[in-house]
C-alpha cells in the first residue's frame, strides 16, 4: 500500500462499549499495525441528547485494558485533531453549504407534524413514505420553493434541515473488502438529512468529512452500517473526494436463537457483554478474564486464520490478521468457549504471577499469615491451577491448604465412613506422626506399605483419609496435600474428624 494506512474507531459516547464494539476496534488495530499504520480514536458525539457522562473515559479505559491503545485521539493529538465531533462542528456547516452550492443538497423546511402526516397517509395505503426524487418537488424545500421564498424562510428563522439530493435512475457500483461487489439502484434511496435544525451535523455528514480530513484510508466497521454505504459513497462523489476502502464486519450473534448479541442476552445467560463493569453490569475484567484471553476469543468471532490454531498472542495476531479471512456471516457467541480461552491463558501464566493475584483473595480470608507466604501460595497454585478457569476459582479449589475443613461433604461421608474407619484413621495418624522425612514421596511410601502389609483395601483408607483432610473427595494428589499442610495439621485434622464423625 503506497499511502500510509490510517484507520479509525469512532464510537458514540452514549453508554458502555459493547464487546461488538471492542471487536471492531480490535480489527482496526490489527489491520493498522499489520501495515505499519495509525489507529485513530474519534468520539462521535453529535447526538448530544444521548450523550452519557464518563462514556468516553470508559471507551478509553476499555481499549487500554484490552491492550489495543489508540495512536491518535483525545489527549493524543497526531495533527488531525480535535478528535471529538462536538469540537469540530464549526467545520461541518461549510461542507453542507458547499453541497447546496453544487446542487447536491437542499434546504428542507417540512415540519415534523407534516412529515408524520405523510407517513401515516402512506401507511394507510399500504405504502412506505420515502423523501426523495419522486416527491421532493411536492414538499416544503428549496427545490420546490423559489430562491426568494427560500431566502425569506431562512432569514425569518424558520427551522430547516439540509438534505442530500440522492440521484435518480442511477446504478451505484460499490465494493466492500469483505462482501465484494454491491450494486444499488439509487431510486430506492431517500434524501438523508445531513444537517439538523439544532446546528449539528448528522452522523453521515460528519463521518464523511472527518474521514476525509483525517486521511482515513480504510473504514472497518460493523455491518449495521452497510445500508449507509451507498449514501457515503455518493457523498464522496459529490465532494469530488477519493473514498476510503470499506470493510463491513459480521455481527456477533446470540448464543441461542436469532439476532445480535445484546446486554439482555448476557443478563439472561450470566455472562458479560462489556469489557469493564458499567453500573450494575459486570465486565470481563471484573469477571476475572485476562485481557489477552478476551482479545483472543473476540478475534475468532468472525475471523479465522485458515489453520487449526486457536491461541494467538497479540503479536501473532498482528502478523497473521487479514481482512480477506473475515467471514461474511454472523459469528455465534459461545460463553463456554470464552471460559475455555481464559483457562488456556491461566495455565500459561507462571505460578508466581498467579500467586500474586491470588493474594488479593487471601488477604480477605481469616487464615494464619504464615499460610499467605508467597512460596507456599505458589506451591498451592501449581497443584490446583489446572482445574481452574479463573483466579477466583482458586479459593474453592484450595481452601483446605489454608484451613481445616469445617464440614464434611454428606454423600462421601455416607459412602466412605464404615465401622472400622476410625481405627484405620487412627493408625494412619500414627504413621504420619512417626514419619520424619515429611515429604510427599515418603508419606506415600509409608502409608501404602502399611496398607499392603496389612492386606487392607486401598479404598477403605485413601477415601476416608482424603475426606478428613480436605472435607470432600476432591483435590490434587493426596500426599502432596499432606506434605504441604504439615505433620501437626494432618494429625489434628484426623483427630478432629474422628471426634465429629465418630
Short mmCIF file of C-alpha atoms in Angstrom, two decimals:
data_model
loop_
_atom_site.label_atom_id
_atom_site.label_comp_id
_atom_site.label_asym_id
_atom_site.label_seq_id
_atom_site.Cartn_x
_atom_site.Cartn_y
_atom_site.Cartn_z
CA UNK A 1 0.00 0.00 0.00
CA UNK A 2 1.61 3.23 -1.16
CA UNK A 3 -0.45 5.53 1.07
CA UNK A 4 0.08 5.17 4.82
CA UNK A 5 -2.73 3.13 6.34
CA UNK A 6 -4.94 5.12 8.69
CA UNK A 7 -8.00 3.57 10.32
CA UNK A 8 -10.38 4.91 12.91
CA UNK A 9 -12.63 3.55 15.60
CA UNK A 10 -15.47 6.01 16.01
CA UNK A 11 -17.87 5.12 18.85
CA UNK A 12 -20.60 7.35 20.22
CA UNK A 13 -20.35 8.13 23.97
CA UNK A 14 -23.90 7.01 24.69
CA UNK A 15 -23.10 4.26 27.20
CA UNK A 16 -20.69 1.37 27.80
CA UNK A 17 -18.72 -0.15 24.96
CA UNK A 18 -20.26 -3.47 23.87
CA UNK A 19 -17.85 -6.30 23.07
CA UNK A 20 -19.01 -6.00 19.45
CA UNK A 21 -17.51 -2.51 19.51
CA UNK A 22 -14.35 -3.82 21.13
CA UNK A 23 -14.03 -6.37 18.31
CA UNK A 24 -14.42 -3.58 15.72
CA UNK A 25 -11.67 -1.62 17.48
CA UNK A 26 -9.51 -4.75 17.62
CA UNK A 27 -9.84 -5.47 13.89
CA UNK A 28 -8.97 -1.84 13.12
CA UNK A 29 -5.97 -2.00 15.44
CA UNK A 30 -4.68 -5.28 13.97
CA UNK A 31 -5.08 -4.04 10.41
CA UNK A 32 -3.26 -0.79 11.19
CA UNK A 33 -0.37 -2.50 12.95
CA UNK A 34 -0.09 -5.17 10.25
CA UNK A 35 0.53 -2.42 7.68
CA UNK A 36 2.57 -0.05 9.85
CA UNK A 37 -0.32 2.41 10.05
CA UNK A 38 -2.16 4.55 12.59
CA UNK A 39 -5.13 3.59 14.75
CA UNK A 40 -7.27 6.65 15.47
CA UNK A 41 -9.98 7.05 18.13
CA UNK A 42 -12.66 9.57 17.19
CA UNK A 43 -15.54 10.31 19.53
CA UNK A 44 -18.72 10.84 17.51
CA UNK A 45 -20.79 12.88 19.95
CA UNK A 46 -23.00 14.82 17.54
CA UNK A 47 -26.12 13.41 19.25
CA UNK A 48 -26.00 15.50 22.40
CA UNK A 49 -29.38 14.21 23.60
CA UNK A 50 -27.93 10.71 24.06
CA UNK A 51 -24.57 11.81 25.45
CA UNK A 52 -23.61 9.95 28.65
CA UNK A 53 -21.05 11.37 31.05
CA UNK A 54 -18.00 9.12 31.60
CA UNK A 55 -18.79 7.06 28.49
CA UNK A 56 -15.73 8.46 26.69
CA UNK A 57 -13.49 7.62 29.65
CA UNK A 58 -14.98 4.13 29.67
CA UNK A 59 -14.13 3.68 25.98
CA UNK A 60 -10.52 4.78 26.51
CA UNK A 61 -10.12 2.63 29.64
CA UNK A 62 -11.58 -0.40 27.84
CA UNK A 63 -9.18 -0.09 24.88
CA UNK A 64 -6.21 0.31 27.21
CA UNK A 65 -7.26 -2.67 29.35
CA UNK A 66 -7.54 -4.83 26.23
CA UNK A 67 -4.03 -3.81 25.20
CA UNK A 68 -5.13 -2.10 21.98
CA UNK A 69 -4.45 1.59 22.70
CA UNK A 70 -5.03 4.21 20.03
CA UNK A 71 -2.22 6.17 18.37
CA UNK A 72 -4.29 9.34 17.97
CA UNK A 73 -7.39 10.58 19.72
CA UNK A 74 -8.50 12.74 22.64
CA UNK A 75 -5.39 13.77 24.63
CA UNK A 76 -3.20 12.24 21.86
CA UNK A 77 -3.16 14.73 19.02
CA UNK A 78 -1.44 13.46 15.93
CA UNK A 79 -2.01 16.59 13.88
CA UNK A 80 -5.57 15.78 12.78
CA UNK A 81 -7.49 16.90 15.87
CA UNK A 82 -9.68 17.73 17.56
CA UNK A 83 -10.98 14.17 17.86
CA UNK A 84 -14.41 14.88 19.33
CA UNK A 85 -17.01 15.80 16.74
CA UNK A 86 -18.62 18.28 19.13
CA UNK A 87 -15.33 20.23 18.96
CA UNK A 88 -15.33 20.11 15.16
CA UNK A 89 -18.87 21.35 14.49
CA UNK A 90 -17.59 24.63 13.04
CA UNK A 91 -16.20 22.59 10.13
CA UNK A 92 -19.37 20.86 9.01
CA UNK A 93 -21.56 23.84 8.09
CA UNK A 94 -19.19 24.92 5.30
CA UNK A 95 -19.28 21.45 3.74
CA UNK A 96 -23.07 21.30 3.92
CA UNK A 97 -23.19 24.71 2.27
CA UNK A 98 -20.74 23.54 -0.40
CA UNK A 99 -23.09 20.68 -1.32
CA UNK A 100 -26.02 23.12 -1.60
CA UNK A 101 -23.98 25.37 -3.90
CA UNK A 102 -23.12 22.34 -6.05
CA UNK A 103 -26.78 21.37 -6.29
CA UNK A 104 -26.09 18.17 -4.33
CA UNK A 105 -28.13 19.15 -1.27
CA UNK A 106 -31.03 21.44 -0.37
CA UNK A 107 -32.82 23.17 2.49
CA UNK A 108 -35.95 21.39 3.76
CA UNK A 109 -38.49 23.24 5.92
CA UNK A 110 -41.02 20.42 6.41
CA UNK A 111 -42.33 20.29 9.96
CA UNK A 112 -42.28 17.03 11.90
CA UNK A 113 -46.10 17.16 12.01
CA UNK A 114 -46.31 17.41 8.21
CA UNK A 115 -43.86 14.56 7.68
CA UNK A 116 -45.71 12.43 10.23
CA UNK A 117 -48.95 13.08 8.31
CA UNK A 118 -47.33 11.87 5.09
CA UNK A 119 -46.00 8.72 6.78
CA UNK A 120 -49.37 7.79 8.25
CA UNK A 121 -51.13 8.55 4.95
CA UNK A 122 -48.74 6.22 3.12
CA UNK A 123 -49.15 3.51 5.77
CA UNK A 124 -52.92 3.67 5.41
CA UNK A 125 -52.46 2.99 1.69
CA UNK A 126 -50.04 0.12 2.33
CA UNK A 127 -47.04 2.16 1.18
CA UNK A 128 -43.80 3.39 2.75
CA UNK A 129 -43.08 7.10 2.77
CA UNK A 130 -39.68 7.95 1.26
CA UNK A 131 -38.46 11.52 0.90
CA UNK A 132 -36.60 11.53 -2.44
CA UNK A 133 -36.77 12.27 -6.17
CA UNK A 134 -40.37 11.06 -6.61
CA UNK A 135 -41.94 13.56 -4.21
CA UNK A 136 -39.36 16.17 -3.19
CA UNK A 137 -40.84 18.82 -5.52
CA UNK A 138 -44.21 18.43 -3.75
CA UNK A 139 -42.73 19.05 -0.30
CA UNK A 140 -41.58 22.16 1.54
CA UNK A 141 -37.96 22.67 0.49
CA UNK A 142 -35.65 24.91 -1.53
CA UNK A 143 -36.20 22.75 -4.63
CA UNK A 144 -39.96 23.36 -4.65
CA UNK A 145 -39.68 26.99 -3.49
CA UNK A 146 -38.19 29.92 -5.37
CA UNK A 147 -34.80 31.28 -4.32
CA UNK A 148 -36.54 34.33 -2.86
CA UNK A 149 -39.02 32.24 -0.86
CA UNK A 150 -36.18 30.13 0.47
CA UNK A 151 -34.18 33.21 1.47
CA UNK A 152 -37.16 34.71 3.30
CA UNK A 153 -37.74 31.50 5.27
CA UNK A 154 -34.10 31.28 6.32
CA UNK A 155 -33.89 34.97 7.28
CA UNK A 156 -37.16 34.67 9.20
CA UNK A 157 -35.63 31.97 11.33
CA UNK A 158 -37.83 29.13 10.08
CA UNK A 159 -36.36 25.81 11.26
CA UNK A 160 -34.75 23.79 8.50
CA UNK A 161 -32.58 20.78 7.84
CA UNK A 162 -30.21 20.18 4.95
CA UNK A 163 -30.94 17.05 2.94
CA UNK A 164 -28.74 15.25 0.45
CA UNK A 165 -30.17 15.16 -3.07
CA UNK A 166 -29.89 11.48 -3.97
CA UNK A 167 -29.63 10.88 -7.72
CA UNK A 168 -32.40 9.39 -9.84
CA UNK A 169 -32.14 6.43 -12.24
CA UNK A 170 -28.54 5.52 -11.50
CA UNK A 171 -26.83 2.24 -10.72
CA UNK A 172 -24.26 2.69 -8.00
CA UNK A 173 -21.43 0.16 -8.07
CA UNK A 174 -19.83 -0.30 -4.66
CA UNK A 175 -17.05 -2.52 -3.38
CA UNK A 176 -16.66 -3.95 0.09
CA UNK A 177 -13.40 -5.70 1.04
CA UNK A 178 -15.30 -8.46 2.85
CA UNK A 179 -18.52 -8.69 0.82
CA UNK A 180 -17.27 -7.97 -2.65
CA UNK A 181 -19.19 -6.07 -5.35
CA UNK A 182 -22.52 -4.45 -4.44
CA UNK A 183 -24.95 -2.74 -6.83
CA UNK A 184 -27.52 -0.24 -5.61
CA UNK A 185 -30.41 1.34 -7.53
CA UNK A 186 -30.36 4.98 -6.42
CA UNK A 187 -34.13 5.25 -6.90
CA UNK A 188 -34.63 3.36 -3.63
CA UNK A 189 -32.50 5.79 -1.61
CA UNK A 190 -34.07 8.54 0.47
CA UNK A 191 -32.73 12.05 0.79
CA UNK A 192 -30.98 11.71 4.14
CA UNK A 193 -30.65 14.66 6.49
CA UNK A 194 -27.07 15.92 6.61
CA UNK A 195 -27.50 18.90 8.89
CA UNK A 196 -30.06 19.13 11.70
CA UNK A 197 -32.12 22.07 12.83
CA UNK A 198 -30.10 22.28 16.08
CA UNK A 199 -26.99 23.28 14.12
CA UNK A 200 -25.30 19.91 14.42
CA UNK A 201 -24.44 17.60 11.54
CA UNK A 202 -25.87 14.10 11.36
CA UNK A 203 -23.56 11.10 11.58
CA UNK A 204 -23.46 10.79 7.80
CA UNK A 205 -22.02 14.21 7.01
CA UNK A 206 -19.68 14.44 9.99
CA UNK A 207 -18.41 10.93 9.38
CA UNK A 208 -17.50 11.60 5.74
CA UNK A 209 -15.94 14.99 6.37
CA UNK A 210 -13.87 13.72 9.30
CA UNK A 211 -12.69 10.61 7.49
CA UNK A 212 -11.56 12.79 4.58
CA UNK A 213 -9.84 15.44 6.73
CA UNK A 214 -8.18 12.79 8.90
CA UNK A 215 -6.96 10.98 5.77
CA UNK A 216 -8.59 7.69 6.73
CA UNK A 217 -7.67 5.03 4.16
CA UNK A 218 -9.83 2.13 5.36
CA UNK A 219 -13.19 2.20 7.12
CA UNK A 220 -13.62 -1.05 9.06
CA UNK A 221 -16.98 -1.07 10.85
CA UNK A 222 -19.95 -3.25 11.76
CA UNK A 223 -22.37 -4.50 9.13
CA UNK A 224 -25.15 -2.39 10.66
CA UNK A 225 -23.60 0.45 8.64
CA UNK A 226 -23.81 -1.43 5.34
CA UNK A 227 -27.15 0.24 4.41
CA UNK A 228 -25.38 3.62 4.73
CA UNK A 229 -22.58 2.68 2.34
CA UNK A 230 -24.42 3.95 -0.75
CA UNK A 231 -25.03 7.37 0.80
CA UNK A 232 -21.45 7.63 1.99
CA UNK A 233 -20.08 6.78 -1.45
CA UNK A 234 -22.44 9.34 -3.03
CA UNK A 235 -21.20 11.97 -0.59
CA UNK A 236 -17.59 11.26 -1.54
CA UNK A 237 -18.60 11.55 -5.18
CA UNK A 238 -20.45 14.81 -4.53
CA UNK A 239 -17.41 16.37 -2.86
CA UNK A 240 -15.07 15.02 -5.52
CA UNK A 241 -13.02 13.15 -2.91
CA UNK A 242 -11.45 9.69 -3.10
CA UNK A 243 -13.35 7.31 -0.86
CA UNK A 244 -11.53 5.01 1.57
CA UNK A 245 -11.83 1.26 1.21
CA UNK A 246 -14.79 -0.12 3.15
CA UNK A 247 -15.00 -3.38 5.11
CA UNK A 248 -18.18 -4.28 7.00
CA UNK A 249 -17.71 -6.81 9.78
CA UNK A 250 -20.28 -9.54 10.53
CA UNK A 251 -22.46 -9.29 13.61
CA UNK A 252 -21.79 -11.16 16.85
CA UNK A 253 -24.89 -13.29 17.24
CA UNK A 254 -26.80 -14.55 20.28
CA UNK A 255 -25.68 -17.88 21.80
CA UNK A 256 -29.20 -19.25 21.29
CA UNK A 257 -31.81 -18.08 18.81
CA UNK A 258 -31.58 -15.36 16.21
CA UNK A 259 -30.34 -11.81 16.26
CA UNK A 260 -27.47 -9.69 17.51
CA UNK A 261 -25.89 -10.32 20.91
CA UNK A 262 -27.39 -7.89 23.43
CA UNK A 263 -26.97 -6.82 27.03
CA UNK A 264 -30.11 -8.76 27.87
CA UNK A 265 -28.56 -11.97 26.49
CA UNK A 266 -25.72 -11.53 28.94
CA UNK A 267 -28.09 -10.89 31.84
CA UNK A 268 -30.15 -13.98 30.99
CA UNK A 269 -27.12 -16.20 30.34
CA UNK A 270 -25.00 -14.94 33.23
CA UNK A 271 -22.06 -13.75 31.15
CA UNK A 272 -20.59 -10.26 30.48
CA UNK A 273 -21.13 -8.34 27.25
CA UNK A 274 -19.00 -5.34 28.25
CA UNK A 275 -15.20 -5.26 28.68
CA UNK A 276 -15.43 -3.38 32.00
CA UNK A 277 -18.27 -3.13 34.51
CA UNK A 278 -20.89 -0.43 33.96
CA UNK A 279 -23.40 0.39 36.69
CA UNK A 280 -24.93 -2.96 37.64
CA UNK A 281 -23.49 -4.84 34.66
CA UNK A 282 -20.34 -6.87 35.26
CA UNK A 283 -17.49 -6.59 32.79
CA UNK A 284 -14.98 -9.16 31.60
CA UNK A 285 -12.28 -7.57 33.74
CA UNK A 286 -14.39 -7.85 36.91
CA UNK A 287 -15.47 -11.39 35.99
CA UNK A 288 -11.82 -12.42 36.17
CA UNK A 289 -10.93 -12.68 32.49
CA UNK A 290 -7.42 -11.87 31.32
CA UNK A 291 -7.37 -9.12 28.67
CA UNK A 292 -5.29 -11.24 26.26
CA UNK A 293 -7.88 -14.03 26.54
CA UNK A 294 -10.67 -11.56 25.73
CA UNK A 295 -8.75 -10.30 22.70
CA UNK A 296 -8.12 -13.87 21.55
CA UNK A 297 -11.73 -15.03 21.73
CA UNK A 298 -13.01 -11.80 20.18
CA UNK A 299 -10.75 -12.03 17.15
CA UNK A 300 -12.05 -15.54 16.45
CA UNK A 301 -15.61 -14.23 16.27
CA UNK A 302 -15.87 -13.59 12.56
CA UNK A 303 -12.25 -14.21 11.55
CA UNK A 304 -10.22 -17.37 11.11
CA UNK A 305 -6.53 -17.82 10.36
CA UNK A 306 -7.06 -20.63 7.86
CA UNK A 307 -5.37 -23.10 10.22
CA UNK A 308 -6.32 -25.10 13.32
CA UNK A 309 -4.53 -22.64 15.60
CA UNK A 310 -6.82 -21.06 18.21
CA UNK A 311 -4.41 -19.41 20.63
CA UNK A 312 -2.59 -16.28 19.50
CA UNK A 313 -0.52 -13.62 21.18
CA UNK A 314 -1.26 -10.06 20.11
CA UNK A 315 2.00 -10.01 18.15
CA UNK A 316 0.99 -13.20 16.33
CA UNK A 317 -2.42 -11.70 15.54
CA UNK A 318 -0.83 -8.59 14.05
CA UNK A 319 1.33 -10.77 11.81
CA UNK A 320 -1.49 -13.15 10.83
CA UNK A 321 -4.56 -10.93 10.56
CA UNK A 322 -6.08 -10.08 7.18
CA UNK A 323 -9.48 -8.76 6.16
CA UNK A 324 -9.88 -11.33 3.42
CA UNK A 325 -10.25 -14.01 6.08
CA UNK A 326 -13.12 -12.22 7.81
CA UNK A 327 -16.40 -14.09 7.37
CA UNK A 328 -19.47 -12.57 5.76
CA UNK A 329 -21.94 -14.35 8.02
CA UNK A 330 -22.54 -13.59 11.69
CA UNK A 331 -20.48 -15.31 14.39
CA UNK A 332 -22.41 -17.07 17.18
CA UNK A 333 -21.21 -16.15 20.66
CA UNK A 334 -20.30 -19.11 22.88
CA UNK A 335 -19.95 -18.24 26.61
CA UNK A 336 -18.34 -21.61 27.37
CA UNK A 337 -15.69 -21.03 24.72
CA UNK A 338 -14.77 -17.71 26.35
CA UNK A 339 -14.12 -19.63 29.59
CA UNK A 340 -12.03 -22.14 27.66
CA UNK A 341 -9.85 -19.31 26.36
CA UNK A 342 -9.38 -17.89 29.83
CA UNK A 343 -8.47 -21.36 31.11
CA UNK A 344 -5.77 -21.68 28.45
CA UNK A 345 -4.28 -18.30 29.32
CA UNK A 346 -4.39 -19.07 33.04
CA UNK A 347 -2.46 -22.32 32.51
CA UNK A 348 0.16 -20.43 30.51
CA UNK A 349 0.87 -17.90 33.25
CA UNK A 350 3.65 -18.63 35.73
CA UNK A 351 2.83 -19.64 39.28
CA UNK A 352 4.40 -16.53 40.79
CA UNK A 353 2.14 -14.21 38.79
CA UNK A 354 -0.96 -16.24 39.65
CA UNK A 355 0.04 -16.44 43.31
CA UNK A 356 0.34 -12.68 43.40
CA UNK A 357 -3.20 -12.36 42.00
CA UNK A 358 -4.45 -14.98 44.48
CA UNK A 359 -3.02 -12.97 47.38
CA UNK A 360 -5.70 -10.33 46.84
CA UNK A 361 -8.27 -13.05 47.63
CA UNK A 362 -6.38 -14.49 50.59
CA UNK A 363 -5.96 -11.12 52.28
CA UNK A 364 -9.71 -11.10 52.94
CA UNK A 365 -9.69 -14.59 54.46
CA UNK A 366 -9.19 -15.30 58.17
CA UNK A 367 -6.19 -17.59 57.80
CA UNK A 368 -2.78 -17.57 59.50
CA UNK A 369 -0.41 -15.06 57.99
CA UNK A 370 2.18 -17.81 57.55
CA UNK A 371 -0.16 -19.55 55.12
CA UNK A 372 -0.04 -16.44 52.94
CA UNK A 373 3.69 -16.84 52.39
CA UNK A 374 4.43 -16.29 48.69
CA UNK A 375 6.40 -19.51 48.28
CA UNK A 376 3.63 -21.55 49.93
CA UNK A 377 0.92 -19.88 47.83
CA UNK A 378 2.90 -20.56 44.65
CA UNK A 379 3.11 -24.24 45.58
CA UNK A 380 -0.63 -24.33 46.16
CA UNK A 381 -1.30 -22.65 42.83
CA UNK A 382 0.94 -25.12 41.00
CA UNK A 383 -1.16 -28.01 42.36
CA UNK A 384 -4.65 -26.65 41.67
CA UNK A 385 -4.48 -24.28 38.71
CA UNK A 386 -5.15 -26.94 36.05
CA UNK A 387 -8.68 -27.27 37.43
CA UNK A 388 -9.33 -23.51 37.36
CA UNK A 389 -10.75 -21.23 34.69
CA UNK A 390 -10.31 -18.06 36.78
CA UNK A 391 -8.15 -16.90 39.66
CA UNK A 392 -11.43 -16.51 41.55
CA UNK A 393 -11.77 -20.32 41.39
CA UNK A 394 -8.59 -20.80 43.42
CA UNK A 395 -10.10 -20.45 46.88
CA UNK A 396 -12.80 -23.05 46.33
CA UNK A 397 -10.20 -25.39 44.87
CA UNK A 398 -7.61 -24.87 47.61
CA UNK A 399 -9.21 -23.63 50.84
CA UNK A 400 -8.13 -26.85 52.62
CA UNK A 401 -4.49 -25.85 52.08
CA UNK A 402 -5.09 -22.86 54.34
CA UNK A 403 -7.67 -24.00 56.87
CA UNK A 404 -9.07 -27.26 58.22
CA UNK A 405 -12.46 -28.28 56.84
CA UNK A 406 -15.35 -27.02 58.95
CA UNK A 407 -17.78 -29.53 57.46
CA UNK A 408 -17.60 -32.81 55.60
CA UNK A 409 -19.46 -33.48 52.36
CA UNK A 410 -22.56 -35.51 53.18
CA UNK A 411 -22.56 -38.03 50.31
CA UNK A 412 -18.87 -39.03 50.67
CA UNK A 413 -19.33 -39.43 54.42
CA UNK A 414 -22.22 -41.87 53.89
CA UNK A 415 -20.25 -43.77 51.29
CA UNK A 416 -16.78 -43.75 52.86
CA UNK A 417 -17.34 -43.86 56.61
CA UNK A 418 -17.56 -47.51 57.72
CA UNK A 419 -17.50 -49.19 61.11
CA UNK A 420 -13.74 -49.76 61.02
CA UNK A 421 -12.86 -46.35 59.54
CA UNK A 422 -11.99 -44.69 62.89
CA UNK A 423 -9.49 -47.47 63.74
CA UNK A 424 -7.86 -47.22 60.30
CA UNK A 425 -7.57 -43.44 60.51
CA UNK A 426 -6.05 -43.63 64.00
CA UNK A 427 -3.36 -45.90 62.58
CA UNK A 428 -2.84 -43.55 59.62
CA UNK A 429 -2.39 -40.66 62.04
CA UNK A 430 0.18 -42.70 63.97
CA UNK A 431 2.18 -43.44 60.78
CA UNK A 432 2.05 -39.78 59.73
CA UNK A 433 3.23 -38.66 63.21
CA UNK A 434 6.17 -41.09 63.07
CA UNK A 435 7.30 -40.03 59.57
CA UNK A 436 10.46 -37.95 59.97
CA UNK A 437 11.23 -37.12 56.34
CA UNK A 438 7.88 -35.39 55.78
CA UNK A 439 7.79 -35.33 52.00
CA UNK A 440 5.03 -36.44 49.68
CA UNK A 441 7.04 -39.46 48.49
CA UNK A 442 7.97 -40.69 51.98
CA UNK A 443 4.46 -40.27 53.39
CA UNK A 444 3.04 -42.14 50.39
CA UNK A 445 5.55 -44.99 50.76
CA UNK A 446 4.84 -45.37 54.48
CA UNK A 447 1.03 -45.30 54.15
CA UNK A 448 0.96 -47.65 51.16
CA UNK A 449 3.40 -50.09 52.80
CA UNK A 450 1.11 -50.31 55.83
CA UNK A 451 -1.94 -50.90 53.58
CA UNK A 452 -0.11 -53.57 51.57
CA UNK A 453 1.47 -55.32 54.55
CA UNK A 454 -1.87 -55.41 56.37
CA UNK A 455 -3.63 -56.69 53.26
CA UNK A 456 -6.06 -53.79 53.56
CA UNK A 457 -8.17 -52.24 50.83
CA UNK A 458 -6.73 -49.00 49.45
CA UNK A 459 -10.27 -47.69 49.05
CA UNK A 460 -11.04 -48.23 52.75
CA UNK A 461 -8.11 -45.97 53.72
CA UNK A 462 -7.47 -43.47 50.95
CA UNK A 463 -11.06 -42.21 50.54
CA UNK A 464 -11.66 -41.53 54.26
CA UNK A 465 -8.17 -40.04 54.65
CA UNK A 466 -8.81 -37.56 51.84
CA UNK A 467 -12.24 -36.80 53.27
CA UNK A 468 -10.95 -35.83 56.72
CA UNK A 469 -8.04 -33.80 55.33
CA UNK A 470 -9.94 -31.95 52.57
CA UNK A 471 -13.58 -32.18 53.66
CA UNK A 472 -14.57 -33.79 50.37
CA UNK A 473 -13.28 -36.25 47.79
CA UNK A 474 -11.52 -33.62 45.72
CA UNK A 475 -8.14 -32.03 45.20
CA UNK A 476 -4.74 -32.96 43.76
CA UNK A 477 -2.52 -35.85 44.82
CA UNK A 478 -3.39 -36.53 48.48
CA UNK A 479 0.19 -36.99 49.66
CA UNK A 480 1.16 -33.63 48.11
CA UNK A 481 -1.57 -32.06 50.25
CA UNK A 482 -0.34 -33.84 53.41
CA UNK A 483 3.24 -32.71 52.81
CA UNK A 484 2.09 -29.14 52.18
CA UNK A 485 -0.07 -28.66 55.29
CA UNK A 486 2.47 -30.33 57.62
CA UNK A 487 2.56 -33.18 60.08
CA UNK A 488 0.85 -31.49 63.04
CA UNK A 489 -2.01 -30.18 60.90
CA UNK A 490 -2.56 -33.61 59.33
CA UNK A 491 -2.82 -35.32 62.74
CA UNK A 492 -5.03 -32.50 64.05
CA UNK A 493 -7.46 -32.83 61.14
CA UNK A 494 -7.71 -36.61 61.54
CA UNK A 495 -8.38 -36.31 65.26
CA UNK A 496 -10.96 -33.56 64.72
CA UNK A 497 -12.82 -35.66 62.13
CA UNK A 498 -12.81 -38.64 64.49
CA UNK A 499 -14.43 -36.52 67.20
CA UNK A 500 -17.03 -35.09 64.81
CA UNK A 501 -17.85 -38.18 62.74
CA UNK A 502 -17.15 -40.82 65.35
#
